[in-house]
Coordinates of C-alpha atoms and ligand atoms in Angstrom, one line a residue:
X27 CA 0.0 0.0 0.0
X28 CA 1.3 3.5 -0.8
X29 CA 1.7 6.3 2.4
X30 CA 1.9 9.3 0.2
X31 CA 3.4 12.5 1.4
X32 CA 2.7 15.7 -0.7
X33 CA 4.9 18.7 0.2
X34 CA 3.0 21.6 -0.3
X35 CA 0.0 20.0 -0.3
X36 CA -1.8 23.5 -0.2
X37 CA -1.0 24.8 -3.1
X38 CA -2.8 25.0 -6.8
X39 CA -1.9 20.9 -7.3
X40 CA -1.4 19.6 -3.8
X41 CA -5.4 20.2 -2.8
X42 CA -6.3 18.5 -6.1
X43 CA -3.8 15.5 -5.5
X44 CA -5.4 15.0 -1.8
X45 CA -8.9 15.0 -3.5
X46 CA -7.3 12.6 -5.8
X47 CA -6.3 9.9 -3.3
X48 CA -9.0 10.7 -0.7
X49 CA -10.9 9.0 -3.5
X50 CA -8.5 6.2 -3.9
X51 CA -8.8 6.2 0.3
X52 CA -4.9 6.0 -0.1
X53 CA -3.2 7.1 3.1
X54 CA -2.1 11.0 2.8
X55 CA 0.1 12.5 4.9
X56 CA 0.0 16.6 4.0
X57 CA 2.5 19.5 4.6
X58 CA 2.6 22.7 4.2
X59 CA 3.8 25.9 6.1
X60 CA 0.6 27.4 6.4
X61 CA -2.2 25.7 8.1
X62 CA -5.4 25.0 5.9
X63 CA -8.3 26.7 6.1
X64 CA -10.7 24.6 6.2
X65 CA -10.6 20.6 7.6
X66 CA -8.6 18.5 5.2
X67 CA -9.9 15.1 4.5
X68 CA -6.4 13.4 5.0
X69 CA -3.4 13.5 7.8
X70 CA -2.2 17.2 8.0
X71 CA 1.1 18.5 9.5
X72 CA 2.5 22.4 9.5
X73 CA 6.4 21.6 8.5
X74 CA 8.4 23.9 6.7
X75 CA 10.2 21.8 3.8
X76 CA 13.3 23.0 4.2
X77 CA 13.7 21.9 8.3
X78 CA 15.3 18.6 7.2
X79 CA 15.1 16.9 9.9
X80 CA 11.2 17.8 10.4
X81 CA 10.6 16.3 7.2
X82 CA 12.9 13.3 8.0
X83 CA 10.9 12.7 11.4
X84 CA 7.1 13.2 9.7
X85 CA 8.5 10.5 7.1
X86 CA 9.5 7.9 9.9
X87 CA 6.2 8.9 12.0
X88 CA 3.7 8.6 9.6
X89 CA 5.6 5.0 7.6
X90 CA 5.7 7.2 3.9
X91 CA 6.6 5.6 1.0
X92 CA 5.8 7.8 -2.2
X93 CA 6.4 11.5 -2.2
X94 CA 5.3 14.2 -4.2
X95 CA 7.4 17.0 -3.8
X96 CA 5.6 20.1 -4.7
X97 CA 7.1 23.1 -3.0
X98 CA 8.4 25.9 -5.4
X99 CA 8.6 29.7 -6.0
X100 CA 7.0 29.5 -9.6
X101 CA 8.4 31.6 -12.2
X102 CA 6.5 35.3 -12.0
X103 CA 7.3 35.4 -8.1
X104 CA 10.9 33.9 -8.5
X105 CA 12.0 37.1 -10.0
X106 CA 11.1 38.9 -7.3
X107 CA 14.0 37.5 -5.4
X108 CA 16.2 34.9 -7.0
X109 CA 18.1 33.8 -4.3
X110 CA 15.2 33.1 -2.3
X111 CA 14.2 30.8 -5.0
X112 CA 16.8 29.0 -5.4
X113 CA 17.4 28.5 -1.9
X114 CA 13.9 27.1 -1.4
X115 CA 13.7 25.4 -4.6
X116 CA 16.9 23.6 -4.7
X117 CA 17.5 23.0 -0.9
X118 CA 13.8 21.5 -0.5
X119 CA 14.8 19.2 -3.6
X120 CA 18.0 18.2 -1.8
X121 CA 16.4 17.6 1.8
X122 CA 13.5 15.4 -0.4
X123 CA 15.9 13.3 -2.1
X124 CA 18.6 13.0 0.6
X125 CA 15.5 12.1 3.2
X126 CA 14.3 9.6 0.4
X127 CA 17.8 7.8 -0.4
X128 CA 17.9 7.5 3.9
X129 CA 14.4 6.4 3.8
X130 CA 14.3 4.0 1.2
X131 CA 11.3 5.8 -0.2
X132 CA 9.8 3.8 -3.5
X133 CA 9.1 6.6 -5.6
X134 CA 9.4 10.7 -5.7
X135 CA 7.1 12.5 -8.3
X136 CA 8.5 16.0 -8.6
X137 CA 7.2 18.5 -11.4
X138 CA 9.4 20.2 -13.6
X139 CA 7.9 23.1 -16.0
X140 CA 8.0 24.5 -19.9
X141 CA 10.6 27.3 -18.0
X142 CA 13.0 25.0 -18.8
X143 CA 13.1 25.8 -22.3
X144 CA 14.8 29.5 -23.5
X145 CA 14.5 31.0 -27.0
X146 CA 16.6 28.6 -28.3
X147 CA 14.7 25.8 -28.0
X148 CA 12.8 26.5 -31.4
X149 CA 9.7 27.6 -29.1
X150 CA 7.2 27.0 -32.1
X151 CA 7.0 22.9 -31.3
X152 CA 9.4 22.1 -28.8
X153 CA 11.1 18.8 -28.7
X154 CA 11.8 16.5 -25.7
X155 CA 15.6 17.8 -25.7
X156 CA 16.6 21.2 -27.4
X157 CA 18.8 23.6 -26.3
X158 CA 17.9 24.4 -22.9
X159 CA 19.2 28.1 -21.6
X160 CA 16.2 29.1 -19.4
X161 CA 16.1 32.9 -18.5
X162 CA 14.2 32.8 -15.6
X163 CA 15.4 31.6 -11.6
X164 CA 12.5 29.2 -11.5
X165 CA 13.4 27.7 -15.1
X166 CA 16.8 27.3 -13.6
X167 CA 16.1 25.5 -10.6
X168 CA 13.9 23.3 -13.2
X169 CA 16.9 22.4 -15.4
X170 CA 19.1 21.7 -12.0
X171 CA 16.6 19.7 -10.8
X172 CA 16.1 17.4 -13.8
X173 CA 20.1 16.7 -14.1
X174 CA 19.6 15.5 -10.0
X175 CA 16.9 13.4 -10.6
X176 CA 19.3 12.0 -13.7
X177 CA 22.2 11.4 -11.7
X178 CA 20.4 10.5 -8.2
X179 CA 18.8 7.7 -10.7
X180 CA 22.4 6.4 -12.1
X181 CA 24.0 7.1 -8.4
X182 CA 21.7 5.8 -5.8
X183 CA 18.7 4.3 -8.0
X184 CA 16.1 6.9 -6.7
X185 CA 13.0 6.8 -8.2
X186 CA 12.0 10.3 -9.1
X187 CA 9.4 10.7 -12.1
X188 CA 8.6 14.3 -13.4
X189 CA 6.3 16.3 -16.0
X190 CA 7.1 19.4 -17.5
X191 CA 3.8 20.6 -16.8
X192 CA 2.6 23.8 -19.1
X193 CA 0.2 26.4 -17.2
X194 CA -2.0 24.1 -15.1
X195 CA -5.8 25.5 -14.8
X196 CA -7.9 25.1 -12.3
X197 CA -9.7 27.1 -9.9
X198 CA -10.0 25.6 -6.5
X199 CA -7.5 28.1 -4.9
X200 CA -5.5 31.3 -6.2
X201 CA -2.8 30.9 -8.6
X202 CA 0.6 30.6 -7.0
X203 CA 2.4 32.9 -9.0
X204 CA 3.1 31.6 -12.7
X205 CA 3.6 33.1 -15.9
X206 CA 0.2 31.5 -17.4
X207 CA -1.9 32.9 -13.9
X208 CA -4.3 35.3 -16.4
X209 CA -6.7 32.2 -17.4
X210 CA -7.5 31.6 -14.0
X211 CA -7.8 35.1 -13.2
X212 CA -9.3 35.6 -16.6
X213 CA -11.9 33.2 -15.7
X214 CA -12.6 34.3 -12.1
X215 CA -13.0 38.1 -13.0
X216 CA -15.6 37.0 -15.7
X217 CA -17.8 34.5 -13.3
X218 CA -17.9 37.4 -11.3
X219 CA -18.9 39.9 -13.9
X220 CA -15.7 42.2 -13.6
X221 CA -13.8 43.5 -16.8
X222 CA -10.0 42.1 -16.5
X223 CA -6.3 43.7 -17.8
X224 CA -4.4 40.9 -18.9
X225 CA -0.8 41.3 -17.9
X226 CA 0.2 39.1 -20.8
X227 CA -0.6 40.6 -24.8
X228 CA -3.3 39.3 -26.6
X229 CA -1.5 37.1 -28.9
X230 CA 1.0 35.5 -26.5
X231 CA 0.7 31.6 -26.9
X232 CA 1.4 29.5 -24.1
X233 CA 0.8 25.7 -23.7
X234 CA -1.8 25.1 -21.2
X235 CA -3.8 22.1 -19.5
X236 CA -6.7 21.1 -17.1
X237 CA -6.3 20.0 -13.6
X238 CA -7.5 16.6 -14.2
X239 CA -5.2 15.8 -17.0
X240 CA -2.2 16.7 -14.7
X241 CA -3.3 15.4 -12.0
X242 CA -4.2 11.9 -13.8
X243 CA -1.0 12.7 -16.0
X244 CA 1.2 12.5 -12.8
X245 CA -0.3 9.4 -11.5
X246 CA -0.2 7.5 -14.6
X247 CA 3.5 8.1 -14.9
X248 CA 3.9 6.7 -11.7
X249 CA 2.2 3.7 -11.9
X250 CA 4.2 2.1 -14.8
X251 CA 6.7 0.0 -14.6
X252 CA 9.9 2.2 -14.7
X253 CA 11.5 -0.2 -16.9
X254 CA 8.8 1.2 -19.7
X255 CA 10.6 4.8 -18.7
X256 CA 13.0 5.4 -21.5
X257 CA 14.4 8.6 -20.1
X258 CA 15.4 9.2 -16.4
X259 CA 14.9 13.3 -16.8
X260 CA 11.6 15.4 -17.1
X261 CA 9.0 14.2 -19.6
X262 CA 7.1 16.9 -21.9
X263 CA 3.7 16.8 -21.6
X264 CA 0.7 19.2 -22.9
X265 CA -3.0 20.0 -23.4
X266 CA -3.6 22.7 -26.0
X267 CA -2.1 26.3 -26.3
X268 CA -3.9 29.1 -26.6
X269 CA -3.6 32.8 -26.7
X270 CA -5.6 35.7 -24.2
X271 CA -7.3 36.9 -27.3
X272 CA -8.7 32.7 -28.1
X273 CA -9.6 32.4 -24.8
X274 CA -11.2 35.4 -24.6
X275 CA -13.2 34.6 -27.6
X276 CA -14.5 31.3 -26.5
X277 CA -15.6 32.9 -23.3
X278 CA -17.4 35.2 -25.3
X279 CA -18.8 31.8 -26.9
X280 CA -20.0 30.7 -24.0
X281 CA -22.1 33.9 -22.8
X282 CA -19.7 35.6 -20.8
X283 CA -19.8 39.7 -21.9
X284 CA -16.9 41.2 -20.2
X285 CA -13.9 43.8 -21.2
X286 CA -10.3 42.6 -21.2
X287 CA -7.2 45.4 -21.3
X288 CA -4.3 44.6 -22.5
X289 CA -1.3 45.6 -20.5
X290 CA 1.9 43.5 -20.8
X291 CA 4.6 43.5 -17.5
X292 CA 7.4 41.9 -16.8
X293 CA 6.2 38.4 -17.0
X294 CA 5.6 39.1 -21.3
X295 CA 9.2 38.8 -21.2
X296 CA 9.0 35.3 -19.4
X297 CA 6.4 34.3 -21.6
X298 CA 8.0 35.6 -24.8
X299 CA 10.6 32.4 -23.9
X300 CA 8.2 29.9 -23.6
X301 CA 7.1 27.3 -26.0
X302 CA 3.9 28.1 -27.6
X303 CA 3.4 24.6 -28.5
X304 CA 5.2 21.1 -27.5
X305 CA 5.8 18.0 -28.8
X306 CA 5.1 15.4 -25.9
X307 CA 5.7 12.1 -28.0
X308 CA 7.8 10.3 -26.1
X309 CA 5.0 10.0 -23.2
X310 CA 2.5 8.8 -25.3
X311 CA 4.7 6.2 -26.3
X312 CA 6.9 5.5 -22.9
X313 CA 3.4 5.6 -20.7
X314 CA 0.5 6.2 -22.6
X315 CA -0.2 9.8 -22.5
X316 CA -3.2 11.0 -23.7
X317 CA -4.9 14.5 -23.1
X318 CA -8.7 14.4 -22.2
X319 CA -8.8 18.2 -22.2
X320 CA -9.0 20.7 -24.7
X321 CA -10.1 24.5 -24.1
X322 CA -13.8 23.8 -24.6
X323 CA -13.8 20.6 -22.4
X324 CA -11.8 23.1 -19.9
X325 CA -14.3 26.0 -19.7
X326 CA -17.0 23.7 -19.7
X327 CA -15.7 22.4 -16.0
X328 CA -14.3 25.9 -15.2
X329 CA -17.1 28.4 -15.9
X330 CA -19.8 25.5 -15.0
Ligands
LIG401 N1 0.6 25.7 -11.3 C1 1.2 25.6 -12.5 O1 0.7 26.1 -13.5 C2 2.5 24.8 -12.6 C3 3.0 24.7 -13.9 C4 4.3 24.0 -14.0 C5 4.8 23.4 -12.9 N2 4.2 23.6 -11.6 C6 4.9 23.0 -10.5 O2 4.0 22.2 -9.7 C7 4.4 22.4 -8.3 C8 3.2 22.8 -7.5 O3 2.8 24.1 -8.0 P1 1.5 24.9 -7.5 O4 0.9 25.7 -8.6 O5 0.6 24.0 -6.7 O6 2.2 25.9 -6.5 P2 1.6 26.9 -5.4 O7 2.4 28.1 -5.3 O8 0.1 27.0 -5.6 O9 1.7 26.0 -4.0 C9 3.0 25.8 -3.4 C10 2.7 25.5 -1.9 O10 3.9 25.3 -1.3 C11 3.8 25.9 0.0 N3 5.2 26.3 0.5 C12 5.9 27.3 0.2 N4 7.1 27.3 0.9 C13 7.1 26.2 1.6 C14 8.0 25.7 2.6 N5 9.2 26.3 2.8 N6 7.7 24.5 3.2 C15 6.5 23.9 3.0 N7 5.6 24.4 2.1 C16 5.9 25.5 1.4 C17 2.9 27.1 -0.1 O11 2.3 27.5 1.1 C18 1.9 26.6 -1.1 O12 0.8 26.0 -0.5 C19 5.6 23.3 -8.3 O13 6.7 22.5 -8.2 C20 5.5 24.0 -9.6 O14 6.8 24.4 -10.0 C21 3.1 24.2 -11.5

């Protein structure tokens, strides 16, 4: 039987990945460094992920076996303070896989994210391995953290599996600072009849995908056999792409009548980096990988 922890378990995935197993009734273990809000339907403990020896202790206590690892700075807020970042990004990484190796913990999943990429990565349709020179902090704890998982495999045989998730949408709780936030905000302003300005331009295309497709997406990968996993890195993985301007549009579609602005920041020069599209190939073919998701299947369980 798996014991799951889930760092971060408060965040935009971690509440989705408790609703997940709560249905599975798999054991769930919790953490965060806030409390919830609200009762959480699994184990909950307040443990900041980078006190080591916390996390070590809650992993003995509690009998874990799988972790998901979600704790990051994500891209927009990284750049607000880059050491921060990488201090929380890559020690929490480090005190999960040291903990792990210790442990003898079965299997770590641990997103990675389209940051990786840089402009030379032929951003039109992005292969599984371009040139990688990310531009951002939170790209580059990314691209540090995929050669770990890499050489942790080859050194110690830890099992860490990983996605390089595109904008995730869903709107349980507030977006945690990402460069693709403006759907979700997009979509919230318009359920509640407020006109939106869009901190991205209207033609900016960014991969994108529905909750349930990465959270099924991240389960799937770890249920195979690993011998069917062909790479020991990050796999890329998408639902559809779309611009502001498209989304708006199929809002529009379906009844909403609001106003959006247009006024680009700092995180249009994030985005102009990005892929606009992906090729994710190799994890249809490794593990089966199938979107279920487009942007109308997306708005209908969003605005619904
Ligand atoms: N949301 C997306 O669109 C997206 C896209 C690509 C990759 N990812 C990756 O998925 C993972 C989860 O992202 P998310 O959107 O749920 O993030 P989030 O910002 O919504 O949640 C992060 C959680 O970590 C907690 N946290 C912060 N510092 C902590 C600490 N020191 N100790 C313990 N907990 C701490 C926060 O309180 C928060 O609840 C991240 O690794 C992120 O890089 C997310």
């Amino acid at each position: 039987m798996d014991r799951i922890l889930i760092t971060g378990a408060l965040g935009q995935l971690g509440i989705e990945f408790i609703d997940h197993f709560k249905k599975l009734n798999s054991f769930v273990l919790a953490t965060d460094i806030k409390n919830p809000k609200e009762k959480l339907s699994c184990e909950f403990e307040l443990a900041n992920v980078l006190d080591k020896d916390k996390m070590d202790s809650l992993v003995k206590k509690y009998n874990i076996n799988v972790i998901y690892h979600l704790v990051a700075i994500l891209s927009a807020n990284g750049e607000k303070d880059p050491f921060i970042s990488w201090k929380l990004n890559m020690n929490s990484f480090q005190n999960i896989a040291q903990i792990s190796i210790e442990n003898k913990i079965k299997k770590i999943f641990w997103p990675s994210s389209i940051a990786i990429f840089g402009t030379e990565s032929n951003l039109n349709f992005v292969s599984q391995n371009p040139l990688m020179n990310p531009t951002t902090i939170y790209g580059i704890t990314k691209l540090a953290g995929e050669k770990l998982m890499e050489y942790y495999f080859n050194k110690f045989g830890l099992d860490i599996r990983s996605l390089r998730y595109p904008g995730i949408i869903s709107t349980k709780t507030v977006p945690g600072g990402g460069t693709t936030d403006y759907v979700i905000e997009m979509l919230n302003a318009a359920k509640k009849g407020n006109d939106y300005v869009c901190f991205l331009s209207e033609n900016t295309e960014l991969p994108m995908m529905y909750i349930d497709d990465a959270i099924n997406s991240a389960v799937k990968l770890m249920s195979v056999s690993r011998k069917d996993l062909s790479i020991s890195s990050s796999y890329n993985i998408t639902g559809f792409s779309i611009t502001p301007k498209q989304l708006l549009n199929e809002m529009s579609n379906n009844g909403f009548e609001f106003k959006v602005h247009y006024e680009p920041d700092f995180r249009q020069q994030i985005a102009d980096t990005w892929p606009k599209t992906i090729d994710d190939s190799l994890s249809t073919r490794d593990w089966g990988w199938k979107p279920k998701f487009g942007l109308k299947e997306s708005l209908n369980k969003t605005l619904n």
